[in-house]
CSV table of C-alpha atoms in Angstrom, one decimal:
chain,number,residue,atom,x,y,z
A,30,ASP,CA,14.1,-111.0,135.9
A,31,GLN,CA,10.9,-111.8,135.2
A,32,GLY,CA,8.2,-112.1,137.8
A,33,LEU,CA,8.5,-111.8,142.1
A,34,ALA,CA,12.6,-111.5,141.0
A,35,GLY,CA,12.2,-108.2,139.1
A,36,MET,CA,10.2,-106.4,141.8
A,37,ALA,CA,12.3,-104.8,144.4
A,38,ASN,CA,11.0,-103.0,147.6
A,39,LEU,CA,13.7,-100.1,148.2
A,40,SER,CA,14.3,-99.0,152.0
A,41,ILE,CA,16.3,-96.2,153.7
A,42,VAL,CA,18.6,-97.9,156.2
A,43,SER,CA,20.9,-95.5,157.2
A,44,GLY,CA,21.3,-91.6,157.2
A,45,ASN,CA,17.3,-91.2,158.6
A,46,ASP,CA,17.9,-91.2,162.4
A,47,LYS,CA,16.2,-87.9,162.8
A,48,ASN,CA,13.1,-90.1,160.5
A,49,TRP,CA,13.1,-86.6,158.6
A,50,PHE,CA,13.0,-88.1,154.8
A,51,ARG,CA,10.6,-90.7,153.8
A,52,LEU,CA,10.6,-93.3,150.7
A,53,GLU,CA,7.8,-94.2,148.7
A,54,SER,CA,8.5,-96.5,146.3
A,55,GLY,CA,6.3,-98.4,142.8
A,56,ASN,CA,7.3,-100.4,140.5
A,57,ASN,CA,11.1,-99.2,139.5
A,58,PHE,CA,10.7,-96.0,140.4
A,59,GLY,CA,11.6,-94.1,144.9
A,60,ILE,CA,10.0,-90.7,145.7
A,61,ILE,CA,12.4,-89.5,148.4
A,62,ARG,CA,10.0,-86.9,150.4
A,63,VAL,CA,11.6,-84.5,153.4
A,64,ILE,CA,8.3,-85.1,156.3
A,65,LYS,CA,9.4,-82.9,158.8
A,66,LEU,CA,12.7,-80.2,160.0
A,67,GLU,CA,13.4,-78.6,163.3
A,68,PRO,CA,15.1,-76.0,162.0
A,69,ILE,CA,18.4,-75.6,163.8
A,70,ASN,CA,19.2,-78.3,162.8
A,71,ILE,CA,18.6,-78.3,159.6
A,72,ARG,CA,21.4,-79.3,157.5
A,73,ARG,CA,21.9,-79.1,153.4
A,74,PHE,CA,23.4,-81.9,152.4
A,75,TYR,CA,22.2,-85.0,153.7
A,76,GLU,CA,23.3,-89.2,152.5
A,77,LEU,CA,20.9,-91.5,152.3
A,78,ILE,CA,21.7,-95.1,151.8
A,79,ILE,CA,19.4,-96.8,150.0
A,80,GLN,CA,18.4,-100.6,149.8
A,81,ALA,CA,16.3,-102.8,147.1
A,82,THR,CA,15.5,-106.3,147.6
A,83,ASP,CA,13.7,-108.7,145.4
A,84,HIS,CA,11.4,-110.8,145.9
A,85,GLY,CA,13.4,-113.8,144.3
A,86,ILE,CA,14.2,-117.0,145.8
A,87,PRO,CA,17.0,-116.6,146.6
A,88,SER,CA,16.5,-113.0,147.2
A,89,ARG,CA,18.9,-110.4,146.6
A,90,SER,CA,19.9,-106.9,147.1
A,91,THR,CA,22.1,-103.8,147.1
A,92,GLN,CA,22.6,-101.0,148.4
A,93,GLN,CA,23.2,-97.6,147.3
A,94,ALA,CA,23.9,-94.2,148.7
A,95,VAL,CA,22.3,-91.0,148.0
A,96,LYS,CA,22.6,-87.5,148.2
A,97,VAL,CA,20.2,-84.9,149.2
A,98,ARG,CA,20.6,-81.5,148.8
A,99,LEU,CA,17.7,-79.7,150.5
A,100,ASN,CA,16.9,-76.2,149.0
A,101,LEU,CA,16.1,-73.8,152.1
């Protein structure tokens, strides 16, 4: 798509209950960052659901599962 419909907002919609991850996004990319961990509850694998929503009219969105592996 071109124009606003070709631009999308990314967000974490599931799997980030403790707010340990932050999603930084720009044009055509996203970076998942670990922002905090509680050592007693750390798991090595997490599954986050990421949603992309465009700015078209009507707006469209899609979701994708992303597996995050922590090397501790």
